[in-house]
Coordinates of C-alpha atoms in Angstrom, one line a residue:
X1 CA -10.0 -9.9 14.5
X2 CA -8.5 -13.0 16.0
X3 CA -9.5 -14.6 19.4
X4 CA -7.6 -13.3 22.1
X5 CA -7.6 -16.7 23.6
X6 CA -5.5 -18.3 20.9
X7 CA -2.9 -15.2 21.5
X8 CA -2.4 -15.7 25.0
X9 CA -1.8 -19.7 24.5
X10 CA 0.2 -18.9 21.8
X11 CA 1.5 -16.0 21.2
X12 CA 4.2 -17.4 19.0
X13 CA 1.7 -18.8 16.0
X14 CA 0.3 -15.0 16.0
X15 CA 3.9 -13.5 15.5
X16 CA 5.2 -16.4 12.8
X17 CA 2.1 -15.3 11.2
X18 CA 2.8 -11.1 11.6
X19 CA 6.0 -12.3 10.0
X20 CA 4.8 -14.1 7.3
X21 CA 2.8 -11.1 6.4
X22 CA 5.6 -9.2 6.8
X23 CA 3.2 -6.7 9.2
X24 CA 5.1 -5.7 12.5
X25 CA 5.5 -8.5 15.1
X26 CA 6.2 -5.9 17.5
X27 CA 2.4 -5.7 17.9
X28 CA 1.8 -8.6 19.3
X29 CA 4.0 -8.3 22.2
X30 CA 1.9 -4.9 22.6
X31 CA -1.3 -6.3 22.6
X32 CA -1.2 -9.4 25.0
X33 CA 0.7 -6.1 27.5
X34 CA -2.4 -4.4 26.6
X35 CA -4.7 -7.4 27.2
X36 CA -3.0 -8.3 30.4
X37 CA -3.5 -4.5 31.6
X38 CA -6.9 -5.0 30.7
X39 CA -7.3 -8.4 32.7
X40 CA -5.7 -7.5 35.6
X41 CA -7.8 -3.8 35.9
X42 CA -11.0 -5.8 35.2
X43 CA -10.0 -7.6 38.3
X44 CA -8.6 -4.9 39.9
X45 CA -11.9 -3.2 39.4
X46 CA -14.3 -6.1 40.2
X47 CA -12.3 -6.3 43.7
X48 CA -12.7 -2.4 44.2
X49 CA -17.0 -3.1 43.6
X50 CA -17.2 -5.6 45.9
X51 CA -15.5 -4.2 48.9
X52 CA -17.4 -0.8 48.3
X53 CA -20.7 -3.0 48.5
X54 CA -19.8 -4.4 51.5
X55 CA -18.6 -1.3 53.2
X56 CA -22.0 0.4 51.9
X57 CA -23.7 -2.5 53.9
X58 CA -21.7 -1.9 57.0
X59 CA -22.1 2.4 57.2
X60 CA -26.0 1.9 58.4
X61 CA -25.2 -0.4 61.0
X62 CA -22.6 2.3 62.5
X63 CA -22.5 5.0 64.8
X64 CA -20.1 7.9 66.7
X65 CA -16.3 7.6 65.0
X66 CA -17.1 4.4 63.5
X67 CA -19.5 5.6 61.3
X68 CA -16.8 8.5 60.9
X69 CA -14.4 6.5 59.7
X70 CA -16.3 4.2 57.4
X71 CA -17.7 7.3 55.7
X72 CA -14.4 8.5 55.0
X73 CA -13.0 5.0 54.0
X74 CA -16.3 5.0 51.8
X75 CA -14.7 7.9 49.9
X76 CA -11.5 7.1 48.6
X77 CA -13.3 3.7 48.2
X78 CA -15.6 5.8 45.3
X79 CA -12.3 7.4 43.8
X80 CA -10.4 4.3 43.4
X81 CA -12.9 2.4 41.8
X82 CA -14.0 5.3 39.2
X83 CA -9.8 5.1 38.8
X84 CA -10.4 1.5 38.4
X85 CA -12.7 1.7 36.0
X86 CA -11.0 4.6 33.9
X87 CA -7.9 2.3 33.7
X88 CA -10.1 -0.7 32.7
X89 CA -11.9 1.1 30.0
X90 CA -8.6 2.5 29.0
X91 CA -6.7 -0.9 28.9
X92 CA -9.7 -2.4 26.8
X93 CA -10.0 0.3 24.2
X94 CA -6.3 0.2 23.7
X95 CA -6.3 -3.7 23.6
X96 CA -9.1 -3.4 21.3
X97 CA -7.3 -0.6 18.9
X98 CA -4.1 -3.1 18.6
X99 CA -6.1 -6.2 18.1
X100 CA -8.1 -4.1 14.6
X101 CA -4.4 -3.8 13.5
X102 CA -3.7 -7.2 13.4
X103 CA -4.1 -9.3 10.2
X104 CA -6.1 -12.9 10.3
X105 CA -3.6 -15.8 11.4
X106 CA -2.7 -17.4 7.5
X107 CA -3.6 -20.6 7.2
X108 CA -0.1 -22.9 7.5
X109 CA 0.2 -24.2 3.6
X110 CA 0.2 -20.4 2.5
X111 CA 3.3 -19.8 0.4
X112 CA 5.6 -17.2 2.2
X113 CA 6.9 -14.0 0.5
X114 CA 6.1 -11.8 -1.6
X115 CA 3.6 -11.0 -4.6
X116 CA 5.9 -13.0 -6.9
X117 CA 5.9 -16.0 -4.5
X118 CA 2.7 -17.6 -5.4
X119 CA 2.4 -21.0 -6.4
X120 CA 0.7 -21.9 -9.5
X121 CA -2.0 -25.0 -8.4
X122 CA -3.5 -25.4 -11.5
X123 CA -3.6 -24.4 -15.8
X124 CA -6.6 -24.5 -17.9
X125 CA -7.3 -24.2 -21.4
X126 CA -4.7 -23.8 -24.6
X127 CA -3.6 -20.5 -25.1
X128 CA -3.6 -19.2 -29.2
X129 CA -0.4 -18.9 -31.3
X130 CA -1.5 -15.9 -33.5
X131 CA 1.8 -15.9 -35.4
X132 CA 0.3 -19.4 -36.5
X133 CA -2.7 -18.1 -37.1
X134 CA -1.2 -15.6 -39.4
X135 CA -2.0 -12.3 -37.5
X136 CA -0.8 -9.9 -34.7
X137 CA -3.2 -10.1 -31.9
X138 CA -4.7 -6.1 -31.2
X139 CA -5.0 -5.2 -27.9
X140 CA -8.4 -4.7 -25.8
X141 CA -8.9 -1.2 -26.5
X142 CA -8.3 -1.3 -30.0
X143 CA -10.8 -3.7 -30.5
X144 CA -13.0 -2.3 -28.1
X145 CA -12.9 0.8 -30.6
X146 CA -13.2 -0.9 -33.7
X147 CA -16.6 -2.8 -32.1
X148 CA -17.9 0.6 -30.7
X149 CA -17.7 -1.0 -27.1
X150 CA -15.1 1.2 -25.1
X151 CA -14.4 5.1 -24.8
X152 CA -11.7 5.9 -22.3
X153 CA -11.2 9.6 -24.4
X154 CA -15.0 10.8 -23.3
X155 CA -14.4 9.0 -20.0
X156 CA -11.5 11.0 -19.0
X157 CA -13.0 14.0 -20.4
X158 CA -15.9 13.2 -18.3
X159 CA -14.6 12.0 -15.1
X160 CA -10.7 11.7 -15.5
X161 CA -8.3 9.4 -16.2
X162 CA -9.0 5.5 -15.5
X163 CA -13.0 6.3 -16.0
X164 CA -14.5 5.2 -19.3
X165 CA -17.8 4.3 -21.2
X166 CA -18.8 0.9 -22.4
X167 CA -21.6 1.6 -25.2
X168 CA -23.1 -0.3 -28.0
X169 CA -22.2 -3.4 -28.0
X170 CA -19.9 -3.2 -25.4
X171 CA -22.5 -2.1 -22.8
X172 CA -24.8 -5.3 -24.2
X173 CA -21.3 -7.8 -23.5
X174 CA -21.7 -6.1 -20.0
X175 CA -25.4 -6.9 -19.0
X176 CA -24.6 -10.4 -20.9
X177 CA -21.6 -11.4 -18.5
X178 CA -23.6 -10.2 -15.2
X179 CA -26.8 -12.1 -16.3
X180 CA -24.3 -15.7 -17.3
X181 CA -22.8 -14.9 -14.4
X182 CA -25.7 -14.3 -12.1
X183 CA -27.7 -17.4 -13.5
X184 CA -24.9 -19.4 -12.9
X185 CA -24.4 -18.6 -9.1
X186 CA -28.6 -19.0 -8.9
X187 CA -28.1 -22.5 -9.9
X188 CA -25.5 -23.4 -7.4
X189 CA -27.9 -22.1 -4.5
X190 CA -26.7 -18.2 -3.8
X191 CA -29.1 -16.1 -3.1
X192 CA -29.2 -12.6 -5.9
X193 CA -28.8 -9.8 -4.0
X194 CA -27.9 -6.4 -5.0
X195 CA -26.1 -4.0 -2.7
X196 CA -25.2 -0.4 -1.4
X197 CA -22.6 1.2 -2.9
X198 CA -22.6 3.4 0.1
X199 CA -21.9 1.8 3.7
X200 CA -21.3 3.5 7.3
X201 CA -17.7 3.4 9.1
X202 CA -18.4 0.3 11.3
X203 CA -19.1 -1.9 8.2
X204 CA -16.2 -1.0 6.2
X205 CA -14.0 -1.2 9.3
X206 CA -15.7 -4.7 10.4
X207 CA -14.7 -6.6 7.1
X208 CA -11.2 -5.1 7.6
X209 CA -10.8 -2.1 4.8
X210 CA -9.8 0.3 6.7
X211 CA -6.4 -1.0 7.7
X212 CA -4.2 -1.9 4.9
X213 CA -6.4 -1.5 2.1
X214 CA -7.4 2.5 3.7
X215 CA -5.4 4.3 0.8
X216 CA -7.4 2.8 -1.6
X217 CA -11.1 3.4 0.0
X218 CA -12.8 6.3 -0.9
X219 CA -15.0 8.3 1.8
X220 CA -17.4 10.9 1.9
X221 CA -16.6 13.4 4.7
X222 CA -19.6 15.3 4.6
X223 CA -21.4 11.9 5.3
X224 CA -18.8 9.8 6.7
X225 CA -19.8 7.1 4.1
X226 CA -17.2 4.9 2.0
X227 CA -18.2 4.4 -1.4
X228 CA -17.5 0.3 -1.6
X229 CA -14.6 -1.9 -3.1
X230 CA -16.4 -4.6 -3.7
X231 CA -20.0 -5.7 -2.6
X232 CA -18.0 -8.1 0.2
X233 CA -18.4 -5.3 2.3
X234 CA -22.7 -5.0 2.4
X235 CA -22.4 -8.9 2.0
X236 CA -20.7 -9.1 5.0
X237 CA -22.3 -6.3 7.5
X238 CA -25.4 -7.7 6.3
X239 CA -25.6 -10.0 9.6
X240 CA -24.3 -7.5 11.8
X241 CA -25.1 -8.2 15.2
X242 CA -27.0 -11.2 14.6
X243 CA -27.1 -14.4 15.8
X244 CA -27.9 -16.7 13.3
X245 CA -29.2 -20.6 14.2
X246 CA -27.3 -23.3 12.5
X247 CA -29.3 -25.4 10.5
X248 CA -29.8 -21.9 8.0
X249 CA -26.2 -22.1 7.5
X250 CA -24.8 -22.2 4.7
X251 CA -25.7 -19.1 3.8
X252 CA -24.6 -17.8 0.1
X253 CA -25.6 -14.1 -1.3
X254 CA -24.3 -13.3 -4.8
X255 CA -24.2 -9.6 -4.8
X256 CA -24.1 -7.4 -7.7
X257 CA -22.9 -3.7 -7.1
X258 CA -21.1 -1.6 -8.2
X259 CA -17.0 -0.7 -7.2
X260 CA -14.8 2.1 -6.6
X261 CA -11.2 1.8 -6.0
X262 CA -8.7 4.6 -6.0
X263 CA -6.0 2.4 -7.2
X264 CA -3.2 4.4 -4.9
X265 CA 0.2 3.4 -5.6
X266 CA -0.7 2.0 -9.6
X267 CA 0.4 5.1 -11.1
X268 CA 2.4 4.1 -14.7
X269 CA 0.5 0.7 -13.9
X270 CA -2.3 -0.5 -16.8
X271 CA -2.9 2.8 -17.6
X272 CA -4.1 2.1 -21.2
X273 CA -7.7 0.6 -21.6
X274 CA -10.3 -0.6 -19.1
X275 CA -8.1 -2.9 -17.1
X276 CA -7.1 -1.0 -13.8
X277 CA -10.0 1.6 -13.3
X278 CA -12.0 3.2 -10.5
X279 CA -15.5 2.3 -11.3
X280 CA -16.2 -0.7 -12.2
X281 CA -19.1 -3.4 -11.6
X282 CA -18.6 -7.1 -10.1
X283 CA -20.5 -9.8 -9.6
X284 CA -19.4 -11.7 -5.8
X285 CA -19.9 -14.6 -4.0
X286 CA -20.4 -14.8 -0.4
X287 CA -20.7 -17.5 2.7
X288 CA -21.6 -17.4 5.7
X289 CA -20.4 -21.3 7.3
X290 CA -19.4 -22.9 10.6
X291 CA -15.8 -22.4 11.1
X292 CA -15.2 -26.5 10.5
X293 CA -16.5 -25.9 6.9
X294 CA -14.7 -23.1 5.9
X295 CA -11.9 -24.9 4.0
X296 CA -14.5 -27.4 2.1
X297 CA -16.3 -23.9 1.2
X298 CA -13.3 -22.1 0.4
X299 CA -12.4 -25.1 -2.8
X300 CA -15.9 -24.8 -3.5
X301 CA -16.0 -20.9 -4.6
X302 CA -12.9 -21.9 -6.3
X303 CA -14.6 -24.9 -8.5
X304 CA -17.7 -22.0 -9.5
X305 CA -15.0 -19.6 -10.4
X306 CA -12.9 -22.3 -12.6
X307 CA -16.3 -23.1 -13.9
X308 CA -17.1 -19.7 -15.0
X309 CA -13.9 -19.0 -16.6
X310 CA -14.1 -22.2 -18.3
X311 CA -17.7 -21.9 -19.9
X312 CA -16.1 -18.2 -21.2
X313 CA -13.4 -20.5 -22.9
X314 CA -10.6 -18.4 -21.4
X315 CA -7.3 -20.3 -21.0
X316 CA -6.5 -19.4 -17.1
X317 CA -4.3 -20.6 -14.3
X318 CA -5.2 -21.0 -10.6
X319 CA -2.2 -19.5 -8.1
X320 CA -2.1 -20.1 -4.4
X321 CA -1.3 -16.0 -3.0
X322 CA 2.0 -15.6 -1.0
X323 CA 1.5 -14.6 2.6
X324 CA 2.5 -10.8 2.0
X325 CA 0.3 -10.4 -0.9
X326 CA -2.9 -11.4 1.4
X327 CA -5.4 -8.8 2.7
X328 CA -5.1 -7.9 5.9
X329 CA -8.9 -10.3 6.7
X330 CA -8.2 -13.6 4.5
X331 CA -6.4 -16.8 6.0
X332 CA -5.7 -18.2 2.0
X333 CA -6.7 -16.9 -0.7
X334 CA -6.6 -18.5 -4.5
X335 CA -6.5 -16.2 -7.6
X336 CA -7.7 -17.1 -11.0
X337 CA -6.0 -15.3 -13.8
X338 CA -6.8 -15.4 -17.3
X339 CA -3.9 -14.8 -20.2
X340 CA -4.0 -11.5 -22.0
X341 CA -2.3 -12.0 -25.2
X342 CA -1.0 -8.7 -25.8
X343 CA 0.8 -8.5 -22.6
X344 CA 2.0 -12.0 -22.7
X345 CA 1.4 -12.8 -19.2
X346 CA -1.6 -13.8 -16.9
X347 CA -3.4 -11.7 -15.2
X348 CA -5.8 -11.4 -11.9
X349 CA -9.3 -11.6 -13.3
X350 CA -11.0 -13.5 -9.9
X351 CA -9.8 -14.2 -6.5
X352 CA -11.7 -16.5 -3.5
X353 CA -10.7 -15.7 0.5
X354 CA -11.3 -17.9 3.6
X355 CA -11.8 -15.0 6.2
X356 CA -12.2 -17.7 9.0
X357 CA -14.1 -16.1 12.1
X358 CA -11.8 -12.6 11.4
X359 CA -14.9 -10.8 10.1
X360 CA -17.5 -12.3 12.1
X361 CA -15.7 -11.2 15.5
X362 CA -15.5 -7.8 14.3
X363 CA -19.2 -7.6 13.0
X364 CA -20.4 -9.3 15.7
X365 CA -22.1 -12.8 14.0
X366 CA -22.3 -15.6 15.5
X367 CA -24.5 -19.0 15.1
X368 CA -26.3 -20.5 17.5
X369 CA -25.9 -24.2 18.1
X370 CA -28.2 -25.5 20.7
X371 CA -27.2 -23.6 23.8
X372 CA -23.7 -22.8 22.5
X373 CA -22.9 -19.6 20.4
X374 CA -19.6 -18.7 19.0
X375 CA -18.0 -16.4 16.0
X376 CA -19.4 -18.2 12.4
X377 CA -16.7 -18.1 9.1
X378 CA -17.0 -15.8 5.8
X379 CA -15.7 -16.7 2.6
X380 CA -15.8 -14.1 0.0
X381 CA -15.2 -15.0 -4.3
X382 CA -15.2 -13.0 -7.4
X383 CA -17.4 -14.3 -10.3
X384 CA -17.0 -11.6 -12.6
X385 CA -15.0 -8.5 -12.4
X386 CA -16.7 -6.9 -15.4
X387 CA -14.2 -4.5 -17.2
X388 CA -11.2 -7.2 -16.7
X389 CA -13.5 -10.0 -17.8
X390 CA -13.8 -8.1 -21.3
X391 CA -10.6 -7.2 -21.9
X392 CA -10.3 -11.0 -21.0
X393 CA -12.7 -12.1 -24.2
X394 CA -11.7 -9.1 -26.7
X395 CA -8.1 -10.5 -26.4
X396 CA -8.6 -14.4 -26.6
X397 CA -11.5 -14.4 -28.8
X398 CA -10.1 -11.9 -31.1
X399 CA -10.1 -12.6 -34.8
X400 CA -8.4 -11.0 -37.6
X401 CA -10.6 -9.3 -39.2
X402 CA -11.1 -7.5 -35.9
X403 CA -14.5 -8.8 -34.7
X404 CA -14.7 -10.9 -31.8
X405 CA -16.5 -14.9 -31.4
X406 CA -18.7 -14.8 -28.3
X407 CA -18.4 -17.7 -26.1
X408 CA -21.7 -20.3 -26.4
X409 CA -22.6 -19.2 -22.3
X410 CA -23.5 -15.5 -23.6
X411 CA -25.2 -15.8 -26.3
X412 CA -28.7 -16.3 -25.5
X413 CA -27.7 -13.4 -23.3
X414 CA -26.7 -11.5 -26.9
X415 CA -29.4 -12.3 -28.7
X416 CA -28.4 -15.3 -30.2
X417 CA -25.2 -13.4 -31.3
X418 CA -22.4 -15.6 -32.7
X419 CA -20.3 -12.7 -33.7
X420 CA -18.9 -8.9 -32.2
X421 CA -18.6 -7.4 -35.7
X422 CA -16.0 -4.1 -36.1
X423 CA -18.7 -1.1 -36.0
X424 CA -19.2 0.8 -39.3
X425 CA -17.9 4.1 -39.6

């Protein structure tokens, strides 16, 4: 959540940013009413205590109608202030309520618009002219059948459509890309940590999935657990409620779990293959840094994303994501997507968010330094989104015979294998 203190002093940051969003900027008038309700019934409250104190001191001290009278003022004195303090609870848990529907304040050089508003930063790599090459490029699940490495037909017997199995070598390119990838993070300093797949309400709430992105959560009634969307979520209710001292910061977990997504609203979107499913594992990066660092931090997940993408020899671009296109808890966010060849267009394969203090205030961290404490920063980045990264390497390393090159960074991960080679029937 944002700081109430920057909405009262200004208000009209809060609704440019609402706008941006394109989120309703009718909240905002609602929730500094709500706040001020709040204030003023605090006060109203605090008055109410303090003149039923003193009258309590006075009643002892009396006799004959005094006494009489003070008694009696000493009970409407009890029902105003349990009135006081119903409409101060009130006020707060309606301020509170609005403020969990409002989205982080976007940082100012966000592009505004909508998904197709992004500006492109950056291009990597050369992508391949098959036609010079001399051959049509298959698709991910073709290949993926002709290596043995993807079943979507058992999958969706199994567990319905956008489930599948990765075996043979498939499941091997799998373990490869989460070991590369975890080795990799290691080296830069992140901490390995692997992760619940289950969490309670408060932590799904407090890193802001439960607004916005609700539709696509899945939740266990009989439990009243959420099954996770990513291992941001653990990552970040990890340090609930604590205070952590400064010189520990920065703090950086690299979590492994994995992710279930219902994909609402993608229906007759990616339907073919392992691109858009419902399961699906991820290796993340996650900070924990003083709110002055957050921006630094922020182009530093990018440069280990760009890194990994590069040392997988995938041609990719880097895109700065519009303001409408953000979730509801990141201030910026930067997307890397890799070019599929068979659709002809790049696609999403990681993403890196500054969350600024929006998930701290809501999960309660904070860092202490010296006597001062105050709401720390979060910064969340994909290193490797497994199913997309394949489809990723089937399509670009893709040769004609229909067996695939494996990029130098997994191979010592493969066995020393050079080569995917088409299964035999």
């Amino acid at each position: 959540m944002i700081d109430l203190r920057l909405l009262r002093e200004d208000p009209d940051r809060v609704r440019a940013s609402q706008r941006a969003r394109g989120e309703d900027v009718a909240l905002v008038d609602a929730l500094l009413s709500a706040d001020e309700r709040r204030r003023s019934s605090g006060v109203r409250f605090d008055e109410l205590r303090a003149e039923q104190k003193a009258l309590g001191k006075l009643v002892p001290k009396a006799t004959g109608d005094e006494k009489a009278e003070l008694l009696k003022k000493a009970e409407q004195l009890k029902a105003d202030v349990r009135a006081a303090d119903a409409d101060r609870d009130s006020a707060a848990a309606e301020t509170q309520e609005l403020l969990l529907k409002l989205g982080n304040l976007i940082h100012p050089d966000v592009p505004v618009g909508g998904e197709e508003d992004f500006v492109t930063l950056e291009t990597h790599g050369t992508v391949r002219d098959f036609g010079a090459e001399g051959f049509e490029p298959r698709d991910h699940l073709e290949l993926g059948q002709l290596l043995g490495a993807i079943d979507v037909e058992r999958g969706a017997k199994v567990s319905g459509s956008r489930f599948y199995f990765l075996t043979g070598v498939g499941a091997l390119l799998e373990l490869a890309l989460v070991n590369a990838a975890i080795a990799q993070a290691t080296a830069a300093g992140f901490t390995p940590m692997l992760t619940p797949a289950l969490v309670r309400p408060q932590s799904m709430a407090g890193t802001g999935f439960l607004g916005q992105a609700a539709q696509d959560v899945y939740h266990l009634d009989k439990d009243d657990l959420y099954l996770v969307g990513t291992s941001e979520v653990p990552l970040a209710a990890y340090h609930m409620d604590e205070i952590i001292d400064a010189d520990r910061l920065p703090l950086r977990y690299a979590g492994f779990s994995p992710c279930f997504r219902r994909e609402a609203g993608s229906h007759g979107k990616d339907t073919r293959g392992i691109f858009r499913v419902h399961q699906f594992d991820k290796v993340e990066m996650f900070s924990y840094v003083a709110p002055e660092e957050s921006q630094a931090e922020h182009q530093r997940l990018l440069e280990w994303e760009k890194q990994w993408l590069t040392s997988l020899e995938l041609p990719f671009r880097v895109i700065d994501v519009a303001s409408g296109d953000l979730g509801s808890s990141a201030a910026r966010k930067y997307d890397c997507e890799a070019w599929i060849p068979t659709q002809g267009k790049y696609r999403e394969l990681t993403s890196t968010s500054d969350c600024t203090e929006f998930q701290s205030r809501r999960l309660q961290i904070r860092v202490r330094e010296g006597k001062t404490v105050r709401p720390l920063a979060t910064l969340n980045g994909t290193l490797c989104a497994v199913p997309r990264t394949i489809v990723a390497i089937l399509e670009n390393h893709q040769q004609a015979d229909g067996s695939v090159r494996v990029p130098e960074v997994l191979r010592p991960y493969l066995g020393g294998r050079e080569i995917l080679e088409p299964a035999a029937k």
